[in-house]
PDB file of C-alpha atoms in Angstrom:
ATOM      1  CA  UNK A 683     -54.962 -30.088 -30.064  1.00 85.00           C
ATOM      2  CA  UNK A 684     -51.220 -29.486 -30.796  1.00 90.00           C
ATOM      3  CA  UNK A 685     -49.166 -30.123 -28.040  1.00 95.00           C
ATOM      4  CA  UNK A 686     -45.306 -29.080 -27.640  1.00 96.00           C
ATOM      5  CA  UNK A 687     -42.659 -31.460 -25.700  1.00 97.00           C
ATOM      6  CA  UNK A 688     -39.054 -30.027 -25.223  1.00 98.00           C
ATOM      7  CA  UNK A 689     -36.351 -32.209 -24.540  1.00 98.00           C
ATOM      8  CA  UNK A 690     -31.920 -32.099 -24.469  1.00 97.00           C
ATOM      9  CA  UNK A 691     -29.410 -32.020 -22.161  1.00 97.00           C
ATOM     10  CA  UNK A 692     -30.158 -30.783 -18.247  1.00 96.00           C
ATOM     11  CA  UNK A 693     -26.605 -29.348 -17.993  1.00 98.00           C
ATOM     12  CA  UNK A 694     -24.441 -27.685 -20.691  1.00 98.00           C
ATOM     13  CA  UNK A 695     -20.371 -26.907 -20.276  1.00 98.00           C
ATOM     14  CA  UNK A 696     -18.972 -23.531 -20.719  1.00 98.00           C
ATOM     15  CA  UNK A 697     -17.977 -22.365 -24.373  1.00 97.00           C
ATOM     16  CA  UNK A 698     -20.016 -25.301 -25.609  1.00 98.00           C
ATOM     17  CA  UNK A 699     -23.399 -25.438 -27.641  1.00 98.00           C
ATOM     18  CA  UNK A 700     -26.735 -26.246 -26.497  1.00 98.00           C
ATOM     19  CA  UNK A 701     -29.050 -28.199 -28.565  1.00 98.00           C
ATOM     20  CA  UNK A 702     -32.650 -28.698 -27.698  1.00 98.00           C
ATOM     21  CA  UNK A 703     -35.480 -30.452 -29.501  1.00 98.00           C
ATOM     22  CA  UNK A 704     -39.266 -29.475 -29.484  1.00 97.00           C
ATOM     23  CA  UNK A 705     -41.217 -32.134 -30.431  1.00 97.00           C
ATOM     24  CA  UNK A 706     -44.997 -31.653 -31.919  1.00 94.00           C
ATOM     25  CA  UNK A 707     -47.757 -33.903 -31.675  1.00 94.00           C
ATOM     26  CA  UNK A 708     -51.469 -33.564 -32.039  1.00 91.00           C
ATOM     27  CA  UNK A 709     -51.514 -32.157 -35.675  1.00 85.00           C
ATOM     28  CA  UNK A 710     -49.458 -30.493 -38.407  1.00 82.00           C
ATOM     29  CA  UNK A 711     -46.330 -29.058 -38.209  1.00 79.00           C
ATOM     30  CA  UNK A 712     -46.421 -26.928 -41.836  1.00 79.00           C
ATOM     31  CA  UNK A 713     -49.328 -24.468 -41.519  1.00 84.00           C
ATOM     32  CA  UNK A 714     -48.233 -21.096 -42.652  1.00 87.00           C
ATOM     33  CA  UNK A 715     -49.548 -19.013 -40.342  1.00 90.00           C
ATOM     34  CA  UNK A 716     -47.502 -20.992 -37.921  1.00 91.00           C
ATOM     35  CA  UNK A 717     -43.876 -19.609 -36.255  1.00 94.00           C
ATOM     36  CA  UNK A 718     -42.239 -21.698 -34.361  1.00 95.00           C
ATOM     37  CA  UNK A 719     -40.478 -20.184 -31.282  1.00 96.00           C
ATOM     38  CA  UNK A 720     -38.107 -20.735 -28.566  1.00 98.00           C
ATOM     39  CA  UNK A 721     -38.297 -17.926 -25.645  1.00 98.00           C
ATOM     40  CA  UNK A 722     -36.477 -18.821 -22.295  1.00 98.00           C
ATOM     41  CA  UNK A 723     -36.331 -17.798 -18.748  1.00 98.00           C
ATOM     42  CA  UNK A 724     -33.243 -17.201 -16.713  1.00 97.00           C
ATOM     43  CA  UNK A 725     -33.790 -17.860 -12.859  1.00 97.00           C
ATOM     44  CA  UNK A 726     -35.220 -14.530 -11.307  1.00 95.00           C
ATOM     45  CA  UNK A 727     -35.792 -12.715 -14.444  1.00 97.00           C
ATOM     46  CA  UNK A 728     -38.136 -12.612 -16.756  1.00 97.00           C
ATOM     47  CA  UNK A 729     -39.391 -13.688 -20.368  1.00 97.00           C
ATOM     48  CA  UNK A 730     -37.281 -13.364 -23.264  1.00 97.00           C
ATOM     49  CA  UNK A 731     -37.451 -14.746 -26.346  1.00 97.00           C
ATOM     50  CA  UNK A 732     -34.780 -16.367 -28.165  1.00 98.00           C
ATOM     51  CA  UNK A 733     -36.595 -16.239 -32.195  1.00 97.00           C
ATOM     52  CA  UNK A 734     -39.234 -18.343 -34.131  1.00 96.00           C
ATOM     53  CA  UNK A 735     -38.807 -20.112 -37.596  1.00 95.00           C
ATOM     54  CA  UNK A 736     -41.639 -20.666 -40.135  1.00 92.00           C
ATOM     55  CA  UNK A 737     -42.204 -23.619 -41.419  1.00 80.00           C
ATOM     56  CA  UNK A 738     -40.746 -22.289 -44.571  1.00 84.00           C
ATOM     57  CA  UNK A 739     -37.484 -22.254 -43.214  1.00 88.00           C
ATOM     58  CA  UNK A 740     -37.369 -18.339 -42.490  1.00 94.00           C
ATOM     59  CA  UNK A 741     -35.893 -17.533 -39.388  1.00 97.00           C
ATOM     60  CA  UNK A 742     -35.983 -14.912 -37.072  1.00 96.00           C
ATOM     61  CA  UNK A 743     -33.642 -14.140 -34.190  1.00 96.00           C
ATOM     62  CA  UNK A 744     -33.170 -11.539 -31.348  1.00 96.00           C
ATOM     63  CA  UNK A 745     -30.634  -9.280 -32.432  1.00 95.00           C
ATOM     64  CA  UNK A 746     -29.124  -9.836 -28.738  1.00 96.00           C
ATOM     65  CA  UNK A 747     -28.725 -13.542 -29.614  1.00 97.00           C
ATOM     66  CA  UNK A 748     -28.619 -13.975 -33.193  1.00 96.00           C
ATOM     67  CA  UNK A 749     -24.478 -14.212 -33.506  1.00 97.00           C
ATOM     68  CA  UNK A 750     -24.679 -17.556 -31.806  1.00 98.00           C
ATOM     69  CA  UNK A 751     -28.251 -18.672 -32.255  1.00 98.00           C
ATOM     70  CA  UNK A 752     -29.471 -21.162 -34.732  1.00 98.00           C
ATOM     71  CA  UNK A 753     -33.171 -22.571 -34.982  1.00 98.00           C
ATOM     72  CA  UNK A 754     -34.095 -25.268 -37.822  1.00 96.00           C
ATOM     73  CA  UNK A 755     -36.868 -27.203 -38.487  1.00 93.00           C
ATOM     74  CA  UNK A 756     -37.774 -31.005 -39.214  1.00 91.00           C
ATOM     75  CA  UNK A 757     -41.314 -31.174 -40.812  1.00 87.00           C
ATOM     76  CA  UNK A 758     -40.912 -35.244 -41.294  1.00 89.00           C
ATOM     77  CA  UNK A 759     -40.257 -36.105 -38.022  1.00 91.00           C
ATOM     78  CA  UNK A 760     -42.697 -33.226 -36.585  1.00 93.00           C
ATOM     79  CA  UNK A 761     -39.533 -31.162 -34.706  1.00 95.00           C
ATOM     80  CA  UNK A 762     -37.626 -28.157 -34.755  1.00 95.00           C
ATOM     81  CA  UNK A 763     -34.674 -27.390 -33.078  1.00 97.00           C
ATOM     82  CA  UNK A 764     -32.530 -24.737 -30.983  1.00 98.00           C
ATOM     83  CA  UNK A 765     -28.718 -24.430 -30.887  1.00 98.00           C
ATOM     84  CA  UNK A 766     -26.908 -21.711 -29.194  1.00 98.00           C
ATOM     85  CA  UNK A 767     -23.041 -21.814 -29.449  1.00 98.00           C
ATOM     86  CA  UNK A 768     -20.574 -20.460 -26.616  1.00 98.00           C
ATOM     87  CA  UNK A 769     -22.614 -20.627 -24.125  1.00 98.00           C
ATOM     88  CA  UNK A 770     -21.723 -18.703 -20.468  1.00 98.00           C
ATOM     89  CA  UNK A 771     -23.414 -18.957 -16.985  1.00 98.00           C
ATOM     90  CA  UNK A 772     -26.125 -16.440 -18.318  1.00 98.00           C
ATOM     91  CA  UNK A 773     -27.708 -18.746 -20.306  1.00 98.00           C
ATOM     92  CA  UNK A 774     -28.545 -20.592 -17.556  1.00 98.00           C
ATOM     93  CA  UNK A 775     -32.377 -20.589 -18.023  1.00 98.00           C
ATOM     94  CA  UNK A 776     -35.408 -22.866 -18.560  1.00 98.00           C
ATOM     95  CA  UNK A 777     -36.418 -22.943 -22.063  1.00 98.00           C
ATOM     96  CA  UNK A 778     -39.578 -23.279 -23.519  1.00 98.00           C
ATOM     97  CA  UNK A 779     -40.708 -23.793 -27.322  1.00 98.00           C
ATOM     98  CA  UNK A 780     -43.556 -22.091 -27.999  1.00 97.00           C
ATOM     99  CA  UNK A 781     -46.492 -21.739 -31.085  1.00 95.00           C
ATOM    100  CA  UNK A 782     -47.174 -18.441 -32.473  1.00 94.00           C
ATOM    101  CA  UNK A 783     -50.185 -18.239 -34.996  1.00 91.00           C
ATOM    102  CA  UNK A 784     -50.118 -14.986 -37.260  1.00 89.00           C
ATOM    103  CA  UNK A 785     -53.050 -13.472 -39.147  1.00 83.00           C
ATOM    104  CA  UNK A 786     -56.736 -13.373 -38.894  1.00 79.00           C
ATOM    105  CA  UNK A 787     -56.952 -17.065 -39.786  1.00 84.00           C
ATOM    106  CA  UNK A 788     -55.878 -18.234 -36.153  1.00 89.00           C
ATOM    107  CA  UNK A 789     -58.135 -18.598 -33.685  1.00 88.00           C
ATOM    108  CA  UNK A 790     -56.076 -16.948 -31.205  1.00 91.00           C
ATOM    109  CA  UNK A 791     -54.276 -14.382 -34.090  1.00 90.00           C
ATOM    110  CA  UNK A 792     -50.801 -12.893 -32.983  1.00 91.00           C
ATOM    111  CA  UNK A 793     -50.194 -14.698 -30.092  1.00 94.00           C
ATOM    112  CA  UNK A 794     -48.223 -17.773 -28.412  1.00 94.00           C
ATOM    113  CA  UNK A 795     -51.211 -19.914 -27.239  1.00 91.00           C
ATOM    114  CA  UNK A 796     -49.403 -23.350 -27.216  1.00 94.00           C
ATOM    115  CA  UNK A 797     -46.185 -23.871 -25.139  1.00 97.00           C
ATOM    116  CA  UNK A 798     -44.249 -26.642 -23.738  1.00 97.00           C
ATOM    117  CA  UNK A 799     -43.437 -27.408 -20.175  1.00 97.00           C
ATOM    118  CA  UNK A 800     -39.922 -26.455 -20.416  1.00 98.00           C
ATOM    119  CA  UNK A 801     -36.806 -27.412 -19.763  1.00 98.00           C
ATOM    120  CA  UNK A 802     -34.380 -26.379 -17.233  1.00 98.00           C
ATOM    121  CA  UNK A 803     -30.798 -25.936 -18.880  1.00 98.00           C
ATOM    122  CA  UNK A 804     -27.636 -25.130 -16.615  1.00 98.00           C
ATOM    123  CA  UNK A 805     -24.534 -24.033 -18.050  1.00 98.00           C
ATOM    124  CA  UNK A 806     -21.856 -25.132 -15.910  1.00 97.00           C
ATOM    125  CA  UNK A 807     -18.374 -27.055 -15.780  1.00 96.00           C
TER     126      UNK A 807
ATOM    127  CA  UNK B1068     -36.292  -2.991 -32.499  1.00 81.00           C
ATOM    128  CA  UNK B1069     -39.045  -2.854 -30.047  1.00 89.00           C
ATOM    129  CA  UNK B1070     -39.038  -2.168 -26.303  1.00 94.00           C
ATOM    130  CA  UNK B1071     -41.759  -3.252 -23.838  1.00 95.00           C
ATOM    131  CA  UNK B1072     -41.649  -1.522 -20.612  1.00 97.00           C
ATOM    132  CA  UNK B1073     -44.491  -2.766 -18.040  1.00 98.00           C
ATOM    133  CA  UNK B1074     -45.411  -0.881 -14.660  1.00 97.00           C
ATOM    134  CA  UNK B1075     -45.042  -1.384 -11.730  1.00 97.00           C
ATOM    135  CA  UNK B1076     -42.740  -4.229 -11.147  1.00 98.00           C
ATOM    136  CA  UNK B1077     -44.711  -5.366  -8.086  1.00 98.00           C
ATOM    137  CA  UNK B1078     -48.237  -4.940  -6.952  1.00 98.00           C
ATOM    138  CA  UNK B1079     -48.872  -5.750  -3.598  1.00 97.00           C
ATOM    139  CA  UNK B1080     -52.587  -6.206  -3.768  1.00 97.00           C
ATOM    140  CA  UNK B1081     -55.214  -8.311  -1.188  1.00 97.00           C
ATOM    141  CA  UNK B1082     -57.681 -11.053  -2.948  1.00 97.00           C
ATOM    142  CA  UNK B1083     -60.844  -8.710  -4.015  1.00 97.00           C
ATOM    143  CA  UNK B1084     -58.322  -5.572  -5.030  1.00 98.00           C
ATOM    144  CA  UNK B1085     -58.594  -4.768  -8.279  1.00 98.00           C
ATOM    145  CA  UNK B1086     -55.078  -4.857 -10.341  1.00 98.00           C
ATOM    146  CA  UNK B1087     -53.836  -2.447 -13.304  1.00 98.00           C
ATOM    147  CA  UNK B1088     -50.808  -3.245 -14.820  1.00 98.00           C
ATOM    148  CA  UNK B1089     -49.325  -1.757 -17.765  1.00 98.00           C
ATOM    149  CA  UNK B1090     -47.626  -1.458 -21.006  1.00 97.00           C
ATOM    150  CA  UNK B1091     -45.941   0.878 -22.968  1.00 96.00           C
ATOM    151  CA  UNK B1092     -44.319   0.209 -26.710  1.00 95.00           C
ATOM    152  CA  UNK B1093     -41.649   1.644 -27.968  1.00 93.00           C
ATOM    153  CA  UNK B1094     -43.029   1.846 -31.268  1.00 89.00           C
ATOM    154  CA  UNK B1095     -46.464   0.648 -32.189  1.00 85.00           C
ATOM    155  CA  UNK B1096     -47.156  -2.744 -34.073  1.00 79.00           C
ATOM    156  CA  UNK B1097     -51.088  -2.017 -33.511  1.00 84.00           C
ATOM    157  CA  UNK B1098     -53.165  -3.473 -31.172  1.00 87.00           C
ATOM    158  CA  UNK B1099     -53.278  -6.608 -33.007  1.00 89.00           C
ATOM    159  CA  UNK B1100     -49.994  -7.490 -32.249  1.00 92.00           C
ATOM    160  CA  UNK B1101     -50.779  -6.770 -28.352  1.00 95.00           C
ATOM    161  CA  UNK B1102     -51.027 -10.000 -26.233  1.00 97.00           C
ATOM    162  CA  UNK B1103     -50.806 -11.045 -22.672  1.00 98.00           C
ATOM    163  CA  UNK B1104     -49.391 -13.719 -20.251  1.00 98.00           C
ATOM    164  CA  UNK B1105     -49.864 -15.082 -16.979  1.00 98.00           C
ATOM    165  CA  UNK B1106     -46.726 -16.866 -15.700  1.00 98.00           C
ATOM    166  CA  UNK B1107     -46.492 -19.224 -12.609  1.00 97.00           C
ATOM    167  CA  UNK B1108     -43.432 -21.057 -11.210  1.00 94.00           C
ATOM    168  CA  UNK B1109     -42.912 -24.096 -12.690  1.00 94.00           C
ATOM    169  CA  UNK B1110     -45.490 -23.933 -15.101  1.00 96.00           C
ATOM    170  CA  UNK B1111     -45.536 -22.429 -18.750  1.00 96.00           C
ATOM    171  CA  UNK B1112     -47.132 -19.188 -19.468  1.00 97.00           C
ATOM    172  CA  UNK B1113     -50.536 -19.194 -20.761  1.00 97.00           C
ATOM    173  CA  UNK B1114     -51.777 -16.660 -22.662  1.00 97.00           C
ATOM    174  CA  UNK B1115     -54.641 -14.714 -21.342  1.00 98.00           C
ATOM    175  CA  UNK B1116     -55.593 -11.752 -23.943  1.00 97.00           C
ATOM    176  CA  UNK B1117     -54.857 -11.347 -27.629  1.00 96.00           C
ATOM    177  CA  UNK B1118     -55.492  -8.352 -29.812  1.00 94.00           C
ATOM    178  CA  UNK B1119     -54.810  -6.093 -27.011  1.00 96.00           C
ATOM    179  CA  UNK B1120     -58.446  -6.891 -25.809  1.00 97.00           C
ATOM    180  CA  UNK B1121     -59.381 -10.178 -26.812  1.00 97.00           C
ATOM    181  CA  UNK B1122     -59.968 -12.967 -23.792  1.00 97.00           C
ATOM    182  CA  UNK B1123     -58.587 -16.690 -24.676  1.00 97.00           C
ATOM    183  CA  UNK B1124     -60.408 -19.933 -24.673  1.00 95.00           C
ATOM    184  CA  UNK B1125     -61.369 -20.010 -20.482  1.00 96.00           C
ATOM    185  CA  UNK B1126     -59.947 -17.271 -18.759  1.00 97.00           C
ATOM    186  CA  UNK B1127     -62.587 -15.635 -16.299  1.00 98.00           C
ATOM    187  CA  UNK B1128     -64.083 -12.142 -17.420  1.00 98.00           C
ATOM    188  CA  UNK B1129     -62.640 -10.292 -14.486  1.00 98.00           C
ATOM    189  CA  UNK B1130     -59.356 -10.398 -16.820  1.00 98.00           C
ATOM    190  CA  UNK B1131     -59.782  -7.130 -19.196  1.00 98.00           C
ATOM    191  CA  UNK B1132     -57.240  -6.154 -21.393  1.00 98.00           C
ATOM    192  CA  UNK B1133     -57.355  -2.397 -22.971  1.00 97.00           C
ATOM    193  CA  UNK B1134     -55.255  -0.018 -25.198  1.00 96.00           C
ATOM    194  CA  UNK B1135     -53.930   0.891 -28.389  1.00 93.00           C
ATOM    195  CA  UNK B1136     -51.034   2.691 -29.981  1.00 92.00           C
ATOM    196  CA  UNK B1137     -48.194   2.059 -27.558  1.00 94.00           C
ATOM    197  CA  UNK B1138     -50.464   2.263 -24.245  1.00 96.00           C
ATOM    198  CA  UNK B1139     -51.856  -0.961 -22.849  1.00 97.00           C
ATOM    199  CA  UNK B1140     -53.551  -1.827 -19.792  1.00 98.00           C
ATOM    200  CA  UNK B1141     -54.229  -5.214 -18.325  1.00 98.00           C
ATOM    201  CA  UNK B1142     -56.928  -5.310 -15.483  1.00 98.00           C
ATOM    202  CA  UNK B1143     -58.432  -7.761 -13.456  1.00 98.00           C
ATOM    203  CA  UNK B1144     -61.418  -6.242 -11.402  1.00 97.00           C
ATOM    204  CA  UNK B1145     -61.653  -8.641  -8.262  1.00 97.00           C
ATOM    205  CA  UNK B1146     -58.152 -10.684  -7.766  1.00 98.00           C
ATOM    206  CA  UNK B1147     -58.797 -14.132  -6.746  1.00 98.00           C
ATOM    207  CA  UNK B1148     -56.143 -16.458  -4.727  1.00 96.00           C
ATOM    208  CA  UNK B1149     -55.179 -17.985  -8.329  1.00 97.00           C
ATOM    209  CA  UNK B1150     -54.322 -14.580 -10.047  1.00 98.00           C
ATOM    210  CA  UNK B1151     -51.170 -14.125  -7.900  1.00 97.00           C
ATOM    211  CA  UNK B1152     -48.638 -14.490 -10.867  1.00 98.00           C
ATOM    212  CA  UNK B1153     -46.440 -12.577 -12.920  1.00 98.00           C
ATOM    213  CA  UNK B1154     -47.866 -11.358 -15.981  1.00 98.00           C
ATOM    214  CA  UNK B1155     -45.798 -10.230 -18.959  1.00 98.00           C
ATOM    215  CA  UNK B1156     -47.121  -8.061 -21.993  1.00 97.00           C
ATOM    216  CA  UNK B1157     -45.542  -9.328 -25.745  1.00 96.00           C
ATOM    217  CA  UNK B1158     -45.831  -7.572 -29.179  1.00 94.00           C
ATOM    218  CA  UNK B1159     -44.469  -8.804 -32.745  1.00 90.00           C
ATOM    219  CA  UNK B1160     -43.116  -6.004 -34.407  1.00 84.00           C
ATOM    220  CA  UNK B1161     -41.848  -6.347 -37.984  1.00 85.00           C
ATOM    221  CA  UNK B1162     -41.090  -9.971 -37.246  1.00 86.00           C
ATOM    222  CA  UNK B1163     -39.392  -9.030 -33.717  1.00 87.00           C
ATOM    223  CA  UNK B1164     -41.317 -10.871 -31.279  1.00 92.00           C
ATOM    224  CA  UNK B1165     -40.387  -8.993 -27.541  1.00 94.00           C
ATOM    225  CA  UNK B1166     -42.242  -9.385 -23.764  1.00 97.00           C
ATOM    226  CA  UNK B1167     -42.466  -6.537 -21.118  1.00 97.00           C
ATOM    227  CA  UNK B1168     -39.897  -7.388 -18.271  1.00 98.00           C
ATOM    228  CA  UNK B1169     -43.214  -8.652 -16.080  1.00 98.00           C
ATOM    229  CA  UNK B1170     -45.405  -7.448 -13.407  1.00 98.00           C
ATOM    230  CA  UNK B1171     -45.233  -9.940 -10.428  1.00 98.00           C
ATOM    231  CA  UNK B1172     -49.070  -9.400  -8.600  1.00 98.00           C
ATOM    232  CA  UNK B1173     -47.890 -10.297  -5.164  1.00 97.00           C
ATOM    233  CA  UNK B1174     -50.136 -10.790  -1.943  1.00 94.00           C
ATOM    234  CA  UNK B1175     -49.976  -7.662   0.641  1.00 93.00           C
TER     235      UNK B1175
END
């Protein structure tokens, strides 16, 4: 059973980049029907996610993010990452990484059935 | 790129009332591409139906999920103490994964 660990810095300064780390364990991180994904939470709102990366390398963003997003992946050391430059008070949020399984092979097909625990991240000075 | 819009934003519902929530598309993926989420504070979201219809590993059959085209409909027939949550729709469309802004299933 894969599981998903997120980890990084609690607190993140205005203008600066946040850098988080999902770490797998539990099985293999290059499937290809596997995306990896990052979606986040702000406090009081609701689900929105940030974009997912194959294990390919292929990336894919929210348009409402992408300028200052960047998610890469680590296959040897079983991690993939999020960075998201000049960052303000709204990203303030708790972010999860998340699996997403596409195609009839999956047993749960087009879906995120695996997700971290989270991690809250407060932009502040 | 795709927009999920969920109704209501609150249900105010007693434990036995039965819940509807749902889910409108902008554009349609497919029911395939259909899944939803039950989200709790401090906990991560688990999904609960895939395929726009299809239960996960151990979630309770009073969870129903229904729909197709851009029209979705999550219901759960008899709401138990546990089910008070917010619950958020998702589609991947052309490789642009979105969720619904959540319905939070309050107790009245």
């Amino acid at each position: 059973q894969l599981q998903l660990q997120e980890s990084g810095p609690g607190l993140v300064k205005p203008s600066e980049t946040l850098s988080l780390t999902c770490t797998v364990s539990g099985g293999s991180i290059s499937r290809s029907s596997y995306y990896w994904g990052w979606i986040r939470q702000p406090p009081g709102k609701g689900l929105e996610w940030i974009g997912n990366i194959h294990y390919s390398g292929s990336t894919y963003y929210n348009p409402s993010l992408k300028s200052r997003v960047t998610i890469s992946v680590d296959t040897s050391e079983k991690q993939f990452f999020l960075k998201l430059s000049s960052v303000t008070a709204a990203d303030t949020a708790v972010y999860y990484c998340g699996i997403y399984c596409s195609g009839d092979t999956c047993f749960f097909p087009n879906a995120y059935d695996i997700w971290g625990q989270g991690t809250m991240v407060t932009v502040s000075s | 790129e795709i927009v999920m819009t969920q109704s209501p934003a609150t249900l105010s519902l007693s434990p036995g009332e039965r819940a509807t929530l749902s889910c409108r598309a902008s554009q349609s993926a497919g029911s395939h591409f259909l899944s939803w989420y039950q989200h709790k504070p401090g906990q991560a979201p688990r999904l609960l139906i895939y395929g726009a219809s299809t239960r996960a590993t151990g979630i309770p059959a009073r969870f129903s999920g229904s729909g197709s085209g851009t029209d979705f409909t999550l219901t759960i027939s008899s709401l138990q103490p546990e089910d008070f949550a917010v619950y958020y729709c998702h589609q991947d469309y052309n490789f642009s994964w979105t969720f619904g802004q959540g319905t939070k299933v309050e107790i009245k």
